[in-house]
Structure formats: C-alpha cells, structure tokens
PDB file of C-alpha atoms in Angstrom:
ATOM      1  CA  UNK A   7     101.701 119.043 111.842  1.00 74.00           C
ATOM      2  CA  UNK A   8      99.447 115.970 111.776  1.00 72.00           C
ATOM      3  CA  UNK A   9      98.137 116.773 108.299  1.00 78.00           C
ATOM      4  CA  UNK A  10     101.695 117.206 107.010  1.00 81.00           C
ATOM      5  CA  UNK A  11     102.859 113.931 108.553  1.00 77.00           C
ATOM      6  CA  UNK A  12      99.794 112.151 107.172  1.00 75.00           C
ATOM      7  CA  UNK A  13     100.506 113.477 103.679  1.00 80.00           C
ATOM      8  CA  UNK A  14     104.178 112.508 104.019  1.00 79.00           C
ATOM      9  CA  UNK A  15     103.241 109.020 105.211  1.00 76.00           C
ATOM     10  CA  UNK A  16     100.848 108.498 102.305  1.00 79.00           C
ATOM     11  CA  UNK A  17     103.451 109.653  99.785  1.00 81.00           C
ATOM     12  CA  UNK A  18     106.141 107.436 101.337  1.00 77.00           C
ATOM     13  CA  UNK A  19     103.753 104.479 101.318  1.00 75.00           C
ATOM     14  CA  UNK A  20     103.054 104.905  97.605  1.00 80.00           C
ATOM     15  CA  UNK A  21     106.749 105.387  96.881  1.00 78.00           C
ATOM     16  CA  UNK A  22     107.677 102.345  98.981  1.00 72.00           C
ATOM     17  CA  UNK A  23     105.174 100.078  97.272  1.00 73.00           C
ATOM     18  CA  UNK A  24     106.381 101.163  93.844  1.00 75.00           C
ATOM     19  CA  UNK A  25     110.062 100.929  94.800  1.00 73.00           C
ATOM     20  CA  UNK A  26     109.812  97.533  96.484  1.00 72.00           C
ATOM     21  CA  UNK A  27     107.816  96.010  93.638  1.00 76.00           C
ATOM     22  CA  UNK A  28     110.412  97.371  91.240  1.00 81.00           C
ATOM     23  CA  UNK A  29     113.170  95.891  93.421  1.00 80.00           C
ATOM     24  CA  UNK A  30     111.581  92.438  93.391  1.00 80.00           C
ATOM     25  CA  UNK A  31     111.138  92.544  89.615  1.00 83.00           C
ATOM     26  CA  UNK A  32     114.758  93.614  89.167  1.00 84.00           C
ATOM     27  CA  UNK A  33     115.992  90.782  91.404  1.00 85.00           C
ATOM     28  CA  UNK A  34     113.946  88.283  89.426  1.00 87.00           C
ATOM     29  CA  UNK A  35     115.330  89.653  86.164  1.00 88.00           C
ATOM     30  CA  UNK A  36     118.921  89.386  87.357  1.00 87.00           C
ATOM     31  CA  UNK A  37     118.416  85.813  88.551  1.00 86.00           C
ATOM     32  CA  UNK A  38     117.036  84.894  85.165  1.00 87.00           C
ATOM     33  CA  UNK A  39     119.983  86.600  83.474  1.00 85.00           C
ATOM     34  CA  UNK A  40     122.474  84.665  85.600  1.00 84.00           C
ATOM     35  CA  UNK A  41     120.696  81.456  84.740  1.00 85.00           C
ATOM     36  CA  UNK A  42     120.784  82.349  81.056  1.00 85.00           C
ATOM     37  CA  UNK A  43     124.512  83.157  81.122  1.00 82.00           C
ATOM     38  CA  UNK A  44     125.462  80.005  83.022  1.00 79.00           C
ATOM     39  CA  UNK A  45     123.381  77.871  80.647  1.00 80.00           C
ATOM     40  CA  UNK A  46     125.766  78.734  77.792  1.00 78.00           C
ATOM     41  CA  UNK A  47     128.692  76.947  79.521  1.00 69.00           C
ATOM     42  CA  UNK A  48     131.504  76.559  78.506  1.00 70.00           C
ATOM     43  CA  UNK A  49     131.331  79.609  76.245  1.00 67.00           C
ATOM     44  CA  UNK A  50     129.632  81.742  78.942  1.00 67.00           C
ATOM     45  CA  UNK A  51     130.799  85.317  79.525  1.00 80.00           C
ATOM     46  CA  UNK A  52     131.982  84.870  83.103  1.00 79.00           C
ATOM     47  CA  UNK A  53     133.030  88.503  83.462  1.00 84.00           C
ATOM     48  CA  UNK A  54     129.468  89.574  82.755  1.00 85.00           C
ATOM     49  CA  UNK A  55     128.282  86.852  85.136  1.00 83.00           C
ATOM     50  CA  UNK A  56     130.390  88.300  87.984  1.00 86.00           C
ATOM     51  CA  UNK A  57     129.159  91.851  87.316  1.00 88.00           C
ATOM     52  CA  UNK A  58     125.508  90.754  87.364  1.00 87.00           C
ATOM     53  CA  UNK A  59     126.096  88.618  90.458  1.00 86.00           C
ATOM     54  CA  UNK A  60     127.639  91.525  92.385  1.00 88.00           C
ATOM     55  CA  UNK A  61     124.726  93.782  91.518  1.00 88.00           C
ATOM     56  CA  UNK A  62     122.264  91.044  92.478  1.00 86.00           C
ATOM     57  CA  UNK A  63     123.928  90.734  95.884  1.00 86.00           C
ATOM     58  CA  UNK A  64     123.485  94.483  96.417  1.00 87.00           C
ATOM     59  CA  UNK A  65     119.767  94.237  95.645  1.00 85.00           C
ATOM     60  CA  UNK A  66     119.344  91.160  97.839  1.00 83.00           C
ATOM     61  CA  UNK A  67     120.955  93.115 100.688  1.00 82.00           C
ATOM     62  CA  UNK A  68     118.439  95.910 100.200  1.00 80.00           C
ATOM     63  CA  UNK A  69     115.570  93.416 100.197  1.00 79.00           C
ATOM     64  CA  UNK A  70     116.826  91.814 103.396  1.00 77.00           C
ATOM     65  CA  UNK A  71     117.183  95.210 105.103  1.00 75.00           C
ATOM     66  CA  UNK A  72     113.625  96.079 104.066  1.00 74.00           C
ATOM     67  CA  UNK A  73     112.172  92.960 105.666  1.00 71.00           C
ATOM     68  CA  UNK A  74     114.352  93.367 108.751  1.00 68.00           C
ATOM     69  CA  UNK A  75     112.887  96.818 109.335  1.00 68.00           C
ATOM     70  CA  UNK A  76     109.386  95.461 108.766  1.00 64.00           C
ATOM     71  CA  UNK A  77     109.976  92.608 111.247  1.00 62.00           C
ATOM     72  CA  UNK A  78     111.586  94.891 113.860  1.00 56.00           C
ATOM     73  CA  UNK A  79     113.942  92.105 114.894  1.00 50.00           C
ATOM     74  CA  UNK A  80     117.049  93.693 116.396  1.00 50.00           C
ATOM     75  CA  UNK A  81     118.749  90.523 117.630  1.00 47.00           C
ATOM     76  CA  UNK A  82     119.889  89.347 114.177  1.00 48.00           C
ATOM     77  CA  UNK A  83     122.167  91.156 111.784  1.00 53.00           C
ATOM     78  CA  UNK A  84     121.321  91.690 108.170  1.00 47.00           C
ATOM     79  CA  UNK A  85     123.580  90.361 105.393  1.00 47.00           C
ATOM     80  CA  UNK A  86     123.235  86.892 106.954  1.00 49.00           C
ATOM     81  CA  UNK A  87     120.574  85.577 104.540  1.00 54.00           C
ATOM     82  CA  UNK A  88     117.781  86.123 107.065  1.00 55.00           C
ATOM     83  CA  UNK A  89     115.316  87.550 104.530  1.00 57.00           C
ATOM     84  CA  UNK A  90     112.839  84.666 104.776  1.00 60.00           C
ATOM     85  CA  UNK A  91     112.935  84.756 108.575  1.00 55.00           C
ATOM     86  CA  UNK A  92     112.387  88.527 108.654  1.00 53.00           C
ATOM     87  CA  UNK A  93     109.498  88.194 106.196  1.00 56.00           C
ATOM     88  CA  UNK A  94     107.798  85.500 108.277  1.00 61.00           C
ATOM     89  CA  UNK A  95     108.399  87.457 111.484  1.00 55.00           C
ATOM     90  CA  UNK A  96     106.835  90.598 109.998  1.00 56.00           C
ATOM     91  CA  UNK A  97     103.810  88.658 108.731  1.00 59.00           C
ATOM     92  CA  UNK A  98     103.410  86.856 112.059  1.00 60.00           C
ATOM     93  CA  UNK A  99     103.681  90.098 114.068  1.00 58.00           C
ATOM     94  CA  UNK A 100     101.095  91.789 111.874  1.00 59.00           C
ATOM     95  CA  UNK A 101      98.684  88.869 112.297  1.00 60.00           C
ATOM     96  CA  UNK A 102      99.272  88.684 116.058  1.00 62.00           C
ATOM     97  CA  UNK A 103      98.958  92.422 116.719  1.00 65.00           C
ATOM     98  CA  UNK A 104      95.976  93.099 114.491  1.00 72.00           C
ATOM     99  CA  UNK A 105      92.891  94.106 116.487  1.00 79.00           C
ATOM    100  CA  UNK A 106      89.760  92.738 114.819  1.00 82.00           C
ATOM    101  CA  UNK A 107      87.374  94.068 117.448  1.00 87.00           C
ATOM    102  CA  UNK A 108      86.775  94.670 121.158  1.00 89.00           C
ATOM    103  CA  UNK A 109      84.026  94.127 123.714  1.00 90.00           C
ATOM    104  CA  UNK A 110      82.479  97.347 125.030  1.00 89.00           C
ATOM    105  CA  UNK A 111      81.071  98.027 128.521  1.00 86.00           C
ATOM    106  CA  UNK A 112      77.739  96.503 127.483  1.00 89.00           C
ATOM    107  CA  UNK A 113      79.550  93.266 126.531  1.00 89.00           C
ATOM    108  CA  UNK A 114      78.802  93.851 122.849  1.00 91.00           C
ATOM    109  CA  UNK A 115      81.452  92.909 120.279  1.00 91.00           C
ATOM    110  CA  UNK A 116      82.438  95.975 118.231  1.00 90.00           C
ATOM    111  CA  UNK A 117      84.425  95.793 115.000  1.00 89.00           C
ATOM    112  CA  UNK A 118      84.027  99.407 113.849  1.00 89.00           C
ATOM    113  CA  UNK A 119      87.482 100.973 114.234  1.00 83.00           C
ATOM    114  CA  UNK A 120      86.010 104.223 115.544  1.00 85.00           C
ATOM    115  CA  UNK A 121      84.151 102.363 118.287  1.00 89.00           C
ATOM    116  CA  UNK A 122      87.249 100.290 119.090  1.00 88.00           C
ATOM    117  CA  UNK A 123      89.213 103.521 119.397  1.00 84.00           C
ATOM    118  CA  UNK A 124      86.587 104.899 121.803  1.00 87.00           C
ATOM    119  CA  UNK A 125      86.638 101.714 123.909  1.00 90.00           C
ATOM    120  CA  UNK A 126      90.427 101.899 124.289  1.00 87.00           C
ATOM    121  CA  UNK A 127      90.345 105.612 125.098  1.00 84.00           C
ATOM    122  CA  UNK A 128      87.574 105.202 127.692  1.00 86.00           C
ATOM    123  CA  UNK A 129      89.423 102.317 129.355  1.00 87.00           C
ATOM    124  CA  UNK A 130      92.664 104.234 129.883  1.00 84.00           C
ATOM    125  CA  UNK A 131      90.766 107.367 130.881  1.00 81.00           C
ATOM    126  CA  UNK A 132      88.957 105.405 133.586  1.00 81.00           C
ATOM    127  CA  UNK A 133      92.067 103.798 135.100  1.00 80.00           C
ATOM    128  CA  UNK A 134      93.894 107.126 135.328  1.00 76.00           C
ATOM    129  CA  UNK A 135      91.091 109.133 136.945  1.00 76.00           C
ATOM    130  CA  UNK A 136      89.605 109.171 140.434  1.00 68.00           C
ATOM    131  CA  UNK A 137      86.000 108.810 139.350  1.00 65.00           C
ATOM    132  CA  UNK A 138      84.100 106.899 142.032  1.00 66.00           C
ATOM    133  CA  UNK A 139      87.125 106.652 144.344  1.00 69.00           C
ATOM    134  CA  UNK A 140      86.991 107.185 148.130  1.00 77.00           C
ATOM    135  CA  UNK A 141      89.336 110.134 148.717  1.00 80.00           C
ATOM    136  CA  UNK A 142      89.358 109.636 152.508  1.00 84.00           C
ATOM    137  CA  UNK A 143      90.707 106.100 152.104  1.00 84.00           C
ATOM    138  CA  UNK A 144      93.303 107.323 149.649  1.00 82.00           C
ATOM    139  CA  UNK A 145      94.454 110.048 152.057  1.00 84.00           C
ATOM    140  CA  UNK A 146      94.719 107.564 154.950  1.00 88.00           C
ATOM    141  CA  UNK A 147      97.052 105.457 152.824  1.00 87.00           C
ATOM    142  CA  UNK A 148      99.152 108.307 151.465  1.00 85.00           C
ATOM    143  CA  UNK A 149      99.506 109.927 154.892  1.00 88.00           C
ATOM    144  CA  UNK A 150     101.501 106.946 156.204  1.00 91.00           C
ATOM    145  CA  UNK A 151     103.799 106.817 153.193  1.00 89.00           C
ATOM    146  CA  UNK A 152     107.097 108.655 153.890  1.00 88.00           C
ATOM    147  CA  UNK A 153     107.738 111.598 151.612  1.00 85.00           C
ATOM    148  CA  UNK A 154     110.607 110.844 149.244  1.00 85.00           C
ATOM    149  CA  UNK A 155     110.342 113.865 146.970  1.00 87.00           C
ATOM    150  CA  UNK A 156     111.875 117.015 148.407  1.00 89.00           C
ATOM    151  CA  UNK A 157     110.537 120.466 147.482  1.00 89.00           C
ATOM    152  CA  UNK A 158     113.628 121.036 145.330  1.00 91.00           C
ATOM    153  CA  UNK A 159     113.154 117.771 143.444  1.00 91.00           C
ATOM    154  CA  UNK A 160     109.454 118.486 143.038  1.00 91.00           C
ATOM    155  CA  UNK A 161     110.233 121.921 141.642  1.00 91.00           C
ATOM    156  CA  UNK A 162     112.575 120.354 139.111  1.00 89.00           C
ATOM    157  CA  UNK A 163     109.905 117.802 138.131  1.00 88.00           C
ATOM    158  CA  UNK A 164     107.362 120.567 137.574  1.00 88.00           C
ATOM    159  CA  UNK A 165     109.629 122.560 135.273  1.00 92.00           C
ATOM    160  CA  UNK A 166     108.337 123.210 131.799  1.00 92.00           C
ATOM    161  CA  UNK A 167     109.624 120.864 129.098  1.00 93.00           C
ATOM    162  CA  UNK A 168     112.108 122.315 126.626  1.00 94.00           C
ATOM    163  CA  UNK A 169     113.326 121.401 123.131  1.00 94.00           C
ATOM    164  CA  UNK A 170     116.278 119.440 124.519  1.00 95.00           C
ATOM    165  CA  UNK A 171     113.884 117.111 126.367  1.00 94.00           C
ATOM    166  CA  UNK A 172     112.134 116.189 123.122  1.00 94.00           C
ATOM    167  CA  UNK A 173     115.424 115.533 121.324  1.00 94.00           C
ATOM    168  CA  UNK A 174     116.739 113.469 124.253  1.00 94.00           C
ATOM    169  CA  UNK A 175     113.588 111.323 124.283  1.00 92.00           C
ATOM    170  CA  UNK A 176     113.805 110.757 120.529  1.00 92.00           C
ATOM    171  CA  UNK A 177     117.484 109.822 120.705  1.00 91.00           C
ATOM    172  CA  UNK A 178     116.830 106.796 122.951  1.00 90.00           C
ATOM    173  CA  UNK A 179     114.013 105.353 120.793  1.00 88.00           C
ATOM    174  CA  UNK A 180     115.117 102.375 118.704  1.00 84.00           C
ATOM    175  CA  UNK A 181     115.151 103.354 114.997  1.00 83.00           C
ATOM    176  CA  UNK A 182     112.589 100.747 113.925  1.00 76.00           C
ATOM    177  CA  UNK A 183     110.542 100.289 117.101  1.00 72.00           C
ATOM    178  CA  UNK A 184     107.874 102.307 118.919  1.00 63.00           C
ATOM    179  CA  UNK A 185     106.204 103.479 115.730  1.00 66.00           C
ATOM    180  CA  UNK A 186     104.823 106.992 115.763  1.00 60.00           C
ATOM    181  CA  UNK A 187     101.629 108.320 114.215  1.00 56.00           C
ATOM    182  CA  UNK A 188     100.835 106.800 110.854  1.00 63.00           C
ATOM    183  CA  UNK A 189     103.302 103.973 111.448  1.00 69.00           C
ATOM    184  CA  UNK A 190     106.343 106.206 110.909  1.00 79.00           C
ATOM    185  CA  UNK A 191     109.386 104.699 112.693  1.00 81.00           C
ATOM    186  CA  UNK A 192     111.810 106.740 114.759  1.00 86.00           C
ATOM    187  CA  UNK A 193     114.504 106.395 112.102  1.00 85.00           C
ATOM    188  CA  UNK A 194     112.509 108.822 109.939  1.00 87.00           C
ATOM    189  CA  UNK A 195     112.773 111.487 112.645  1.00 90.00           C
ATOM    190  CA  UNK A 196     116.410 110.603 113.365  1.00 91.00           C
ATOM    191  CA  UNK A 197     117.389 111.221 109.754  1.00 91.00           C
ATOM    192  CA  UNK A 198     115.092 114.120 108.869  1.00 90.00           C
ATOM    193  CA  UNK A 199     115.020 115.913 112.206  1.00 93.00           C
ATOM    194  CA  UNK A 200     116.620 118.947 110.588  1.00 92.00           C
ATOM    195  CA  UNK A 201     113.515 119.246 108.397  1.00 91.00           C
ATOM    196  CA  UNK A 202     110.636 118.158 110.653  1.00 90.00           C
ATOM    197  CA  UNK A 203     112.196 118.721 114.079  1.00 92.00           C
ATOM    198  CA  UNK A 204     111.072 122.279 114.713  1.00 92.00           C
ATOM    199  CA  UNK A 205     107.415 121.622 113.940  1.00 90.00           C
ATOM    200  CA  UNK A 206     107.286 118.273 115.753  1.00 90.00           C
ATOM    201  CA  UNK A 207     108.957 119.809 118.805  1.00 93.00           C
ATOM    202  CA  UNK A 208     106.519 122.721 118.796  1.00 90.00           C
ATOM    203  CA  UNK A 209     103.542 120.344 118.694  1.00 88.00           C
ATOM    204  CA  UNK A 210     104.965 118.181 121.501  1.00 89.00           C
ATOM    205  CA  UNK A 211     105.662 121.159 123.745  1.00 91.00           C
ATOM    206  CA  UNK A 212     102.140 122.467 123.202  1.00 89.00           C
ATOM    207  CA  UNK A 213     100.799 119.183 124.539  1.00 88.00           C
ATOM    208  CA  UNK A 214     103.295 118.842 127.398  1.00 88.00           C
ATOM    209  CA  UNK A 215     103.327 122.455 128.561  1.00 89.00           C
ATOM    210  CA  UNK A 216     100.246 124.056 127.107  1.00 78.00           C
ATOM    211  CA  UNK A 217      97.760 121.313 127.791  1.00 75.00           C
ATOM    212  CA  UNK A 218      96.775 120.859 124.141  1.00 78.00           C
ATOM    213  CA  UNK A 219      94.852 117.668 123.451  1.00 76.00           C
ATOM    214  CA  UNK A 220      96.629 114.748 121.799  1.00 73.00           C
ATOM    215  CA  UNK A 221      93.323 113.423 120.492  1.00 71.00           C
ATOM    216  CA  UNK A 222      93.936 114.530 116.916  1.00 63.00           C
ATOM    217  CA  UNK A 223      97.336 112.785 116.939  1.00 67.00           C
ATOM    218  CA  UNK A 224      96.143 109.580 118.610  1.00 62.00           C
ATOM    219  CA  UNK A 225      93.137 109.249 116.305  1.00 58.00           C
ATOM    220  CA  UNK A 226      95.155 109.685 113.141  1.00 54.00           C
TER     221      UNK A 226
END
C-alpha cells in the first residue's frame, strides 16, 4: 500500500506542478488580453472583453482555492479575494513548521533527516514505555484510584477494529488538515475512497488488530 501511495503522490505532485504553472501562465495571458482589448477604446470589442473576463474569474477562483488548501485556513471562505493571504499563510506555515534539525541524547545537533526521525521515534517510545519505572509505586497509586471501567465496557474497548471504524475515523478528519503519509490530505481519501479504501482499510486493520509495525508508513 505504501509503495502505491508513494507512487500516486509523486505522480500527483508532478501533475500539480505542471497544472498550476500552466494556470498561472493562462491567468497572465488573459490579463494581458484584457489590457490589450481595453486599450483600443472606444472601438474595443466589449463582448469579447466580457467573455475573457468571465473566464479569468473562473481561473482566479481556482488559484484562490489552490492556495486556500495549501494554507489550511478554514476560517475564511474562498471567492473573497483572499489569494494573497492564503499564499502568505501557506509560506509562513511551511517556514514555521520546517524542522531543520534536533538535539540528540548526547546534546549533539543533528540535521540528517534519518537521525532526526530516530530522535523523534526514540523520544515517543521512551515516554510511552515503563523502562526504568518503579512498578511498586505505580501499583500503590493505581490501587487507590476507583475503577471506572466495568468489565462490559472493557470488553467493548478490547473488541477488534472493523472496517466501519476506519471509515468513521476518516469521515471526521477535516479535508485539508491532518495530512497523511506523503502529505496527502484527507480530501483525497474522501473522494477516492471507492478506489483506495479497501487496501488502506486492510493495512490499517493489520496494524490495529494484527500488531503489524507502522514503521514503514511513518518513515515514508
């Protein structure tokens, strides 16, 4: 599944770059055409001007929607001339979220992405394990905490995950937030679930129920 998603992501990236560059060139061409038509006033062909203007507005709407998705700003609507804001927001978010390096346990600054990945993985592994913990102290604390989970509730919690659980989780993810592997947004899965759903669900259930490692997915 990971190899297929990676290939799909690479193809979409190439297509997107080509399409967006083409879109920008087309917008520039239409603006120049409008300027050329209006410069012939008063003998300008205003019917042609209106046709070109309508088409330009369609392309500008597409451009604005593109940058809105890149910025992941959900509080503003598109079609309100927010393209510049969305562009700046996307650029600012990328600059703010970019990890240039991390300090390892030996207090050495590491910039190699593979080492950074290892540092992050080791950190979360350590905080979610009991390595070096005093189990007697933990038991003394937990023994005085009233039990709030009944056997019936616990049995329900321990049930194996099913396909409906995966679909329900996907349904509540914002279309352009919480990017998946390879930077693919949830909207991709929302739209093409009929194509990729079965294989993605199978991979998720293998991890959740079968104990398969998510390392290959995380390290994509």
